[in-house]
Amino acid sequence: MSEGFRNELEALAAPSREHRRLEAGVMKALLVQLCDGHYLSVAVMEILLGRKAQSIRQNYLKPMVDSKQLKLAFPNKPNSPKQGYTLS
């Protein structure tokens, strides 16, 4: 990941790191922005958002995949440690 791209993603995710509590709609909007045009892993999201991977996965990613807002990089292997998420 290039430094410029990483800085761009960090700037997008800043509200999550700066506030302990965010409304679900705000967090979902952040995830949509972060995943727009490329795949991101939960590990990268955890660092960018300053949230635990399990929380991101359970509270946001799974419901967003189920509602087809996001899609999986490896739909046949939903539990893959290399799983990534992007916009549908």
PDB file of N, CA and C in Angstrom:
ATOM      1  N   MET A   1       0.852  -1.172   0.000  1.00  0.00           N
ATOM      2  CA  MET A   1       0.000   0.000   0.000  1.00  0.00           C
ATOM      3  C   MET A   1       0.899   1.236   0.000  1.00  0.00           C
ATOM      4  N   SER A   2       0.662   2.126  -0.931  1.00  0.00           N
ATOM      5  CA  SER A   2       1.495   3.329  -1.005  1.00  0.00           C
ATOM      6  C   SER A   2       1.198   4.263   0.170  1.00  0.00           C
ATOM      7  N   GLU A   3       2.167   5.083   0.497  1.00  0.00           N
ATOM      8  CA  GLU A   3       2.006   6.003   1.623  1.00  0.00           C
ATOM      9  C   GLU A   3       0.871   6.992   1.374  1.00  0.00           C
ATOM     10  N   GLY A   4       0.752   7.479   0.146  1.00  0.00           N
ATOM     11  CA  GLY A   4      -0.317   8.413  -0.194  1.00  0.00           C
ATOM     12  C   GLY A   4      -1.695   7.794  -0.038  1.00  0.00           C
ATOM     13  N   PHE A   5      -1.829   6.546  -0.502  1.00  0.00           N
ATOM     14  CA  PHE A   5      -3.101   5.835  -0.385  1.00  0.00           C
ATOM     15  C   PHE A   5      -3.433   5.583   1.082  1.00  0.00           C
ATOM     16  N   ARG A   6      -2.430   5.183   1.848  1.00  0.00           N
ATOM     17  CA  ARG A   6      -2.647   4.939   3.274  1.00  0.00           C
ATOM     18  C   ARG A   6      -3.074   6.227   3.978  1.00  0.00           C
ATOM     19  N   ASN A   7      -2.436   7.338   3.660  1.00  0.00           N
ATOM     20  CA  ASN A   7      -2.802   8.620   4.265  1.00  0.00           C
ATOM     21  C   ASN A   7      -4.238   9.002   3.924  1.00  0.00           C
ATOM     22  N   GLU A   8      -4.639   8.724   2.684  1.00  0.00           N
ATOM     23  CA  GLU A   8      -6.012   9.008   2.261  1.00  0.00           C
ATOM     24  C   GLU A   8      -7.010   8.181   3.077  1.00  0.00           C
ATOM     25  N   LEU A   9      -6.717   6.890   3.241  1.00  0.00           N
ATOM     26  CA  LEU A   9      -7.600   6.018   4.020  1.00  0.00           C
ATOM     27  C   LEU A   9      -7.632   6.435   5.487  1.00  0.00           C
ATOM     28  N   GLU A  10      -6.480   6.797   6.044  1.00  0.00           N
ATOM     29  CA  GLU A  10      -6.435   7.242   7.440  1.00  0.00           C
ATOM     30  C   GLU A  10      -7.261   8.507   7.642  1.00  0.00           C
ATOM     31  N   ALA A  11      -7.220   9.415   6.680  1.00  0.00           N
ATOM     32  CA  ALA A  11      -8.015  10.645   6.779  1.00  0.00           C
ATOM     33  C   ALA A  11      -9.514  10.326   6.742  1.00  0.00           C
ATOM     34  N   LEU A  12      -9.913   9.393   5.878  1.00  0.00           N
ATOM     35  CA  LEU A  12     -11.320   8.996   5.811  1.00  0.00           C
ATOM     36  C   LEU A  12     -11.787   8.363   7.121  1.00  0.00           C
ATOM     37  N   ALA A  13     -10.917   7.569   7.748  1.00  0.00           N
ATOM     38  CA  ALA A  13     -11.278   6.826   8.952  1.00  0.00           C
ATOM     39  C   ALA A  13     -11.096   7.622  10.237  1.00  0.00           C
ATOM     40  N   ALA A  14     -10.566   8.826  10.155  1.00  0.00           N
ATOM     41  CA  ALA A  14     -10.259   9.625  11.346  1.00  0.00           C
ATOM     42  C   ALA A  14     -11.429   9.767  12.321  1.00  0.00           C
ATOM     43  N   PRO A  15     -12.668   9.999  11.868  1.00  0.00           N
ATOM     44  CA  PRO A  15     -13.763  10.143  12.845  1.00  0.00           C
ATOM     45  C   PRO A  15     -13.922   8.930  13.763  1.00  0.00           C
ATOM     46  N   SER A  16     -13.661   7.739  13.247  1.00  0.00           N
ATOM     47  CA  SER A  16     -13.780   6.537  14.069  1.00  0.00           C
ATOM     48  C   SER A  16     -12.707   6.484  15.147  1.00  0.00           C
ATOM     49  N   ARG A  17     -11.504   6.921  14.812  1.00  0.00           N
ATOM     50  CA  ARG A  17     -10.419   6.918  15.800  1.00  0.00           C
ATOM     51  C   ARG A  17     -10.591   8.031  16.827  1.00  0.00           C
ATOM     52  N   GLU A  18     -11.217   9.129  16.426  1.00  0.00           N
ATOM     53  CA  GLU A  18     -11.339  10.295  17.297  1.00  0.00           C
ATOM     54  C   GLU A  18     -12.520  10.215  18.258  1.00  0.00           C
ATOM     55  N   HIS A  19     -13.512   9.375  17.958  1.00  0.00           N
ATOM     56  CA  HIS A  19     -14.713   9.273  18.787  1.00  0.00           C
ATOM     57  C   HIS A  19     -14.943   7.820  19.183  1.00  0.00           C
ATOM     58  N   ARG A  20     -15.098   7.583  20.470  1.00  0.00           N
ATOM     59  CA  ARG A  20     -15.326   6.212  20.954  1.00  0.00           C
ATOM     60  C   ARG A  20     -16.654   5.667  20.449  1.00  0.00           C
ATOM     61  N   ARG A  21     -17.667   6.511  20.407  1.00  0.00           N
ATOM     62  CA  ARG A  21     -18.989   6.058  19.961  1.00  0.00           C
ATOM     63  C   ARG A  21     -19.387   6.806  18.696  1.00  0.00           C
ATOM     64  N   LEU A  22     -19.777   6.044  17.709  1.00  0.00           N
ATOM     65  CA  LEU A  22     -20.304   6.612  16.469  1.00  0.00           C
ATOM     66  C   LEU A  22     -21.651   5.959  16.187  1.00  0.00           C
ATOM     67  N   GLU A  23     -22.558   6.706  15.611  1.00  0.00           N
ATOM     68  CA  GLU A  23     -23.825   6.117  15.194  1.00  0.00           C
ATOM     69  C   GLU A  23     -23.535   5.060  14.133  1.00  0.00           C
ATOM     70  N   ALA A  24     -24.366   4.021  14.116  1.00  0.00           N
ATOM     71  CA  ALA A  24     -24.167   2.925  13.164  1.00  0.00           C
ATOM     72  C   ALA A  24     -24.151   3.435  11.726  1.00  0.00           C
ATOM     73  N   GLY A  25     -25.012   4.380  11.418  1.00  0.00           N
ATOM     74  CA  GLY A  25     -25.059   4.928  10.061  1.00  0.00           C
ATOM     75  C   GLY A  25     -23.776   5.633   9.669  1.00  0.00           C
ATOM     76  N   VAL A  26     -23.159   6.309  10.625  1.00  0.00           N
ATOM     77  CA  VAL A  26     -21.895   7.002  10.364  1.00  0.00           C
ATOM     78  C   VAL A  26     -20.789   5.982  10.100  1.00  0.00           C
ATOM     79  N   MET A  27     -20.750   4.925  10.919  1.00  0.00           N
ATOM     80  CA  MET A  27     -19.727   3.890  10.736  1.00  0.00           C
ATOM     81  C   MET A  27     -19.919   3.178   9.397  1.00  0.00           C
ATOM     82  N   LYS A  28     -21.153   2.885   9.037  1.00  0.00           N
ATOM     83  CA  LYS A  28     -21.404   2.231   7.747  1.00  0.00           C
ATOM     84  C   LYS A  28     -20.973   3.132   6.592  1.00  0.00           C
ATOM     85  N   ALA A  29     -21.229   4.423   6.719  1.00  0.00           N
ATOM     86  CA  ALA A  29     -20.807   5.363   5.673  1.00  0.00           C
ATOM     87  C   ALA A  29     -19.282   5.393   5.555  1.00  0.00           C
ATOM     88  N   LEU A  30     -18.582   5.322   6.693  1.00  0.00           N
ATOM     89  CA  LEU A  30     -17.117   5.265   6.669  1.00  0.00           C
ATOM     90  C   LEU A  30     -16.639   4.006   5.957  1.00  0.00           C
ATOM     91  N   LEU A  31     -17.269   2.878   6.265  1.00  0.00           N
ATOM     92  CA  LEU A  31     -16.874   1.618   5.631  1.00  0.00           C
ATOM     93  C   LEU A  31     -17.115   1.658   4.123  1.00  0.00           C
ATOM     94  N   VAL A  32     -18.212   2.257   3.705  1.00  0.00           N
ATOM     95  CA  VAL A  32     -18.490   2.395   2.272  1.00  0.00           C
ATOM     96  C   VAL A  32     -17.391   3.224   1.612  1.00  0.00           C
ATOM     97  N   GLN A  33     -17.005   4.321   2.239  1.00  0.00           N
ATOM     98  CA  GLN A  33     -15.943   5.165   1.681  1.00  0.00           C
ATOM     99  C   GLN A  33     -14.611   4.421   1.631  1.00  0.00           C
ATOM    100  N   LEU A  34     -14.301   3.678   2.701  1.00  0.00           N
ATOM    101  CA  LEU A  34     -13.029   2.962   2.761  1.00  0.00           C
ATOM    102  C   LEU A  34     -12.949   1.849   1.718  1.00  0.00           C
ATOM    103  N   CYS A  35     -14.061   1.188   1.446  1.00  0.00           N
ATOM    104  CA  CYS A  35     -14.068   0.029   0.545  1.00  0.00           C
ATOM    105  C   CYS A  35     -14.385   0.394  -0.900  1.00  0.00           C
ATOM    106  N   ASP A  36     -14.529   1.660  -1.191  1.00  0.00           N
ATOM    107  CA  ASP A  36     -14.897   2.096  -2.537  1.00  0.00           C
ATOM    108  C   ASP A  36     -13.723   1.936  -3.511  1.00  0.00           C
ATOM    109  N   GLY A  37     -13.876   1.018  -4.459  1.00  0.00           N
ATOM    110  CA  GLY A  37     -12.889   0.871  -5.525  1.00  0.00           C
ATOM    111  C   GLY A  37     -11.758  -0.100  -5.260  1.00  0.00           C
ATOM    112  N   HIS A  38     -11.742  -0.736  -4.102  1.00  0.00           N
ATOM    113  CA  HIS A  38     -10.676  -1.691  -3.781  1.00  0.00           C
ATOM    114  C   HIS A  38     -11.133  -2.588  -2.635  1.00  0.00           C
ATOM    115  N   TYR A  39     -10.425  -3.675  -2.428  1.00  0.00           N
ATOM    116  CA  TYR A  39     -10.718  -4.592  -1.328  1.00  0.00           C
ATOM    117  C   TYR A  39      -9.877  -4.218  -0.119  1.00  0.00           C
ATOM    118  N   LEU A  40     -10.501  -4.265   1.056  1.00  0.00           N
ATOM    119  CA  LEU A  40      -9.776  -4.060   2.313  1.00  0.00           C
ATOM    120  C   LEU A  40     -10.038  -5.238   3.230  1.00  0.00           C
ATOM    121  N   SER A  41      -9.010  -5.675   3.930  1.00  0.00           N
ATOM    122  CA  SER A  41      -9.165  -6.756   4.900  1.00  0.00           C
ATOM    123  C   SER A  41      -9.634  -6.188   6.234  1.00  0.00           C
ATOM    124  N   VAL A  42     -10.159  -7.061   7.080  1.00  0.00           N
ATOM    125  CA  VAL A  42     -10.588  -6.642   8.417  1.00  0.00           C
ATOM    126  C   VAL A  42      -9.384  -6.161   9.218  1.00  0.00           C
ATOM    127  N   ALA A  43      -8.227  -6.773   9.015  1.00  0.00           N
ATOM    128  CA  ALA A  43      -7.023  -6.357   9.748  1.00  0.00           C
ATOM    129  C   ALA A  43      -6.661  -4.910   9.428  1.00  0.00           C
ATOM    130  N   VAL A  44      -6.771  -4.530   8.168  1.00  0.00           N
ATOM    131  CA  VAL A  44      -6.483  -3.145   7.772  1.00  0.00           C
ATOM    132  C   VAL A  44      -7.543  -2.208   8.349  1.00  0.00           C
ATOM    133  N   MET A  45      -8.813  -2.623   8.282  1.00  0.00           N
ATOM    134  CA  MET A  45      -9.895  -1.800   8.845  1.00  0.00           C
ATOM    135  C   MET A  45      -9.700  -1.585  10.338  1.00  0.00           C
ATOM    136  N   GLU A  46      -9.266  -2.637  11.032  1.00  0.00           N
ATOM    137  CA  GLU A  46      -9.033  -2.555  12.473  1.00  0.00           C
ATOM    138  C   GLU A  46      -8.026  -1.446  12.788  1.00  0.00           C
ATOM    139  N   ILE A  47      -6.964  -1.379  12.029  1.00  0.00           N
ATOM    140  CA  ILE A  47      -5.932  -0.355  12.236  1.00  0.00           C
ATOM    141  C   ILE A  47      -6.465   1.029  11.870  1.00  0.00           C
ATOM    142  N   LEU A  48      -7.100   1.132  10.708  1.00  0.00           N
ATOM    143  CA  LEU A  48      -7.589   2.429  10.241  1.00  0.00           C
ATOM    144  C   LEU A  48      -8.669   3.007  11.151  1.00  0.00           C
ATOM    145  N   LEU A  49      -9.591   2.138  11.594  1.00  0.00           N
ATOM    146  CA  LEU A  49     -10.740   2.601  12.369  1.00  0.00           C
ATOM    147  C   LEU A  49     -10.481   2.665  13.868  1.00  0.00           C
ATOM    148  N   GLY A  50      -9.444   1.969  14.338  1.00  0.00           N
ATOM    149  CA  GLY A  50      -9.181   1.934  15.769  1.00  0.00           C
ATOM    150  C   GLY A  50     -10.232   1.144  16.530  1.00  0.00           C
ATOM    151  N   ARG A  51     -10.778   0.113  15.885  1.00  0.00           N
ATOM    152  CA  ARG A  51     -11.817  -0.745  16.476  1.00  0.00           C
ATOM    153  C   ARG A  51     -11.362  -2.191  16.384  1.00  0.00           C
ATOM    154  N   LYS A  52     -11.915  -3.038  17.233  1.00  0.00           N
ATOM    155  CA  LYS A  52     -11.567  -4.457  17.215  1.00  0.00           C
ATOM    156  C   LYS A  52     -12.162  -5.131  15.973  1.00  0.00           C
ATOM    157  N   ALA A  53     -11.382  -6.032  15.388  1.00  0.00           N
ATOM    158  CA  ALA A  53     -11.800  -6.726  14.168  1.00  0.00           C
ATOM    159  C   ALA A  53     -13.120  -7.461  14.363  1.00  0.00           C
ATOM    160  N   GLN A  54     -13.274  -8.142  15.491  1.00  0.00           N
ATOM    161  CA  GLN A  54     -14.500  -8.900  15.743  1.00  0.00           C
ATOM    162  C   GLN A  54     -15.720  -7.979  15.760  1.00  0.00           C
ATOM    163  N   SER A  55     -15.585  -6.826  16.368  1.00  0.00           N
ATOM    164  CA  SER A  55     -16.681  -5.858  16.421  1.00  0.00           C
ATOM    165  C   SER A  55     -17.031  -5.347  15.026  1.00  0.00           C
ATOM    166  N   ILE A  56     -16.022  -5.013  14.243  1.00  0.00           N
ATOM    167  CA  ILE A  56     -16.255  -4.531  12.875  1.00  0.00           C
ATOM    168  C   ILE A  56     -16.969  -5.608  12.065  1.00  0.00           C
ATOM    169  N   ARG A  57     -16.478  -6.838  12.176  1.00  0.00           N
ATOM    170  CA  ARG A  57     -17.028  -7.945  11.395  1.00  0.00           C
ATOM    171  C   ARG A  57     -18.484  -8.225  11.781  1.00  0.00           C
ATOM    172  N   GLN A  58     -18.745  -8.366  13.086  1.00  0.00           N
ATOM    173  CA  GLN A  58     -20.087  -8.737  13.547  1.00  0.00           C
ATOM    174  C   GLN A  58     -21.105  -7.616  13.387  1.00  0.00           C
ATOM    175  N   ASN A  59     -20.729  -6.408  13.755  1.00  0.00           N
ATOM    176  CA  ASN A  59     -21.695  -5.312  13.803  1.00  0.00           C
ATOM    177  C   ASN A  59     -21.911  -4.611  12.471  1.00  0.00           C
ATOM    178  N   TYR A  60     -20.938  -4.683  11.580  1.00  0.00           N
ATOM    179  CA  TYR A  60     -21.039  -3.912  10.341  1.00  0.00           C
ATOM    180  C   TYR A  60     -20.840  -4.747   9.080  1.00  0.00           C
ATOM    181  N   LEU A  61     -19.718  -5.456   8.978  1.00  0.00           N
ATOM    182  CA  LEU A  61     -19.404  -6.135   7.723  1.00  0.00           C
ATOM    183  C   LEU A  61     -20.402  -7.231   7.376  1.00  0.00           C
ATOM    184  N   LYS A  62     -20.705  -8.119   8.323  1.00  0.00           N
ATOM    185  CA  LYS A  62     -21.638  -9.210   8.023  1.00  0.00           C
ATOM    186  C   LYS A  62     -23.001  -8.672   7.611  1.00  0.00           C
ATOM    187  N   PRO A  63     -23.594  -7.745   8.381  1.00  0.00           N
ATOM    188  CA  PRO A  63     -24.883  -7.204   7.926  1.00  0.00           C
ATOM    189  C   PRO A  63     -24.800  -6.480   6.579  1.00  0.00           C
ATOM    190  N   MET A  64     -23.699  -5.806   6.318  1.00  0.00           N
ATOM    191  CA  MET A  64     -23.559  -5.086   5.046  1.00  0.00           C
ATOM    192  C   MET A  64     -23.363  -6.048   3.875  1.00  0.00           C
ATOM    193  N   VAL A  65     -22.697  -7.173   4.103  1.00  0.00           N
ATOM    194  CA  VAL A  65     -22.570  -8.203   3.059  1.00  0.00           C
ATOM    195  C   VAL A  65     -23.931  -8.863   2.838  1.00  0.00           C
ATOM    196  N   ASP A  66     -24.629  -9.178   3.936  1.00  0.00           N
ATOM    197  CA  ASP A  66     -25.952  -9.809   3.823  1.00  0.00           C
ATOM    198  C   ASP A  66     -26.938  -8.928   3.054  1.00  0.00           C
ATOM    199  N   SER A  67     -26.834  -7.610   3.234  1.00  0.00           N
ATOM    200  CA  SER A  67     -27.742  -6.683   2.542  1.00  0.00           C
ATOM    201  C   SER A  67     -27.186  -6.244   1.178  1.00  0.00           C
ATOM    202  N   LYS A  68     -26.071  -6.854   0.785  1.00  0.00           N
ATOM    203  CA  LYS A  68     -25.439  -6.614  -0.522  1.00  0.00           C
ATOM    204  C   LYS A  68     -24.893  -5.194  -0.700  1.00  0.00           C
ATOM    205  N   GLN A  69     -24.578  -4.514   0.402  1.00  0.00           N
ATOM    206  CA  GLN A  69     -23.896  -3.223   0.316  1.00  0.00           C
ATOM    207  C   GLN A  69     -22.415  -3.433   0.029  1.00  0.00           C
ATOM    208  N   LEU A  70     -21.865  -4.517   0.584  1.00  0.00           N
ATOM    209  CA  LEU A  70     -20.471  -4.892   0.364  1.00  0.00           C
ATOM    210  C   LEU A  70     -20.434  -6.294  -0.212  1.00  0.00           C
ATOM    211  N   LYS A  71     -19.335  -6.617  -0.886  1.00  0.00           N
ATOM    212  CA  LYS A  71     -19.163  -7.989  -1.366  1.00  0.00           C
ATOM    213  C   LYS A  71     -17.799  -8.504  -0.928  1.00  0.00           C
ATOM    214  N   LEU A  72     -17.704  -9.823  -0.868  1.00  0.00           N
ATOM    215  CA  LEU A  72     -16.494 -10.500  -0.417  1.00  0.00           C
ATOM    216  C   LEU A  72     -15.517 -10.708  -1.567  1.00  0.00           C
ATOM    217  N   ALA A  73     -14.240 -10.672  -1.252  1.00  0.00           N
ATOM    218  CA  ALA A  73     -13.209 -10.989  -2.241  1.00  0.00           C
ATOM    219  C   ALA A  73     -13.255 -12.473  -2.591  1.00  0.00           C
ATOM    220  N   PHE A  74     -13.539 -13.299  -1.588  1.00  0.00           N
ATOM    221  CA  PHE A  74     -13.596 -14.752  -1.766  1.00  0.00           C
ATOM    222  C   PHE A  74     -14.951 -15.254  -1.276  1.00  0.00           C
ATOM    223  N   PRO A  75     -16.005 -15.113  -2.080  1.00  0.00           N
ATOM    224  CA  PRO A  75     -17.347 -15.483  -1.619  1.00  0.00           C
ATOM    225  C   PRO A  75     -17.496 -16.966  -1.279  1.00  0.00           C
ATOM    226  N   ASN A  76     -16.671 -17.822  -1.878  1.00  0.00           N
ATOM    227  CA  ASN A  76     -16.740 -19.257  -1.582  1.00  0.00           C
ATOM    228  C   ASN A  76     -16.019 -19.617  -0.293  1.00  0.00           C
ATOM    229  N   LYS A  77     -15.263 -18.677   0.262  1.00  0.00           N
ATOM    230  CA  LYS A  77     -14.516 -18.904   1.500  1.00  0.00           C
ATOM    231  C   LYS A  77     -14.744 -17.718   2.444  1.00  0.00           C
ATOM    232  N   PRO A  78     -15.961 -17.589   2.982  1.00  0.00           N
ATOM    233  CA  PRO A  78     -16.270 -16.411   3.800  1.00  0.00           C
ATOM    234  C   PRO A  78     -15.422 -16.276   5.060  1.00  0.00           C
ATOM    235  N   ASN A  79     -14.833 -17.367   5.533  1.00  0.00           N
ATOM    236  CA  ASN A  79     -14.016 -17.316   6.751  1.00  0.00           C
ATOM    237  C   ASN A  79     -12.520 -17.263   6.468  1.00  0.00           C
ATOM    238  N   SER A  80     -12.156 -17.009   5.229  1.00  0.00           N
ATOM    239  CA  SER A  80     -10.742 -16.950   4.865  1.00  0.00           C
ATOM    240  C   SER A  80     -10.041 -15.820   5.609  1.00  0.00           C
ATOM    241  N   PRO A  81      -8.857 -16.089   6.165  1.00  0.00           N
ATOM    242  CA  PRO A  81      -8.111 -15.018   6.837  1.00  0.00           C
ATOM    243  C   PRO A  81      -7.662 -13.928   5.866  1.00  0.00           C
ATOM    244  N   LYS A  82      -7.681 -14.223   4.569  1.00  0.00           N
ATOM    245  CA  LYS A  82      -7.299 -13.236   3.557  1.00  0.00           C
ATOM    246  C   LYS A  82      -8.516 -12.506   2.978  1.00  0.00           C
ATOM    247  N   GLN A  83      -9.671 -12.697   3.611  1.00  0.00           N
ATOM    248  CA  GLN A  83     -10.912 -12.113   3.098  1.00  0.00           C
ATOM    249  C   GLN A  83     -10.816 -10.603   2.991  1.00  0.00           C
ATOM    250  N   GLY A  84     -11.377 -10.067   1.925  1.00  0.00           N
ATOM    251  CA  GLY A  84     -11.423  -8.628   1.722  1.00  0.00           C
ATOM    252  C   GLY A  84     -12.843  -8.203   1.394  1.00  0.00           C
ATOM    253  N   TYR A  85     -13.110  -6.928   1.544  1.00  0.00           N
ATOM    254  CA  TYR A  85     -14.448  -6.381   1.321  1.00  0.00           C
ATOM    255  C   TYR A  85     -14.354  -5.180   0.394  1.00  0.00           C
ATOM    256  N   THR A  86     -15.334  -5.060  -0.503  1.00  0.00           N
ATOM    257  CA  THR A  86     -15.422  -3.913  -1.401  1.00  0.00           C
ATOM    258  C   THR A  86     -16.892  -3.591  -1.615  1.00  0.00           C
ATOM    259  N   LEU A  87     -17.167  -2.477  -2.291  1.00  0.00           N
ATOM    260  CA  LEU A  87     -18.552  -2.118  -2.592  1.00  0.00           C
ATOM    261  C   LEU A  87     -19.131  -3.090  -3.598  1.00  0.00           C
ATOM    262  N   SER A  88     -20.409  -3.337  -3.471  1.00  0.00           N
ATOM    263  CA  SER A  88     -21.108  -4.219  -4.424  1.00  0.00           C
ATOM    264  C   SER A  88     -21.377  -3.497  -5.713  1.00  0.00           C
TER     265      SER A  88
END
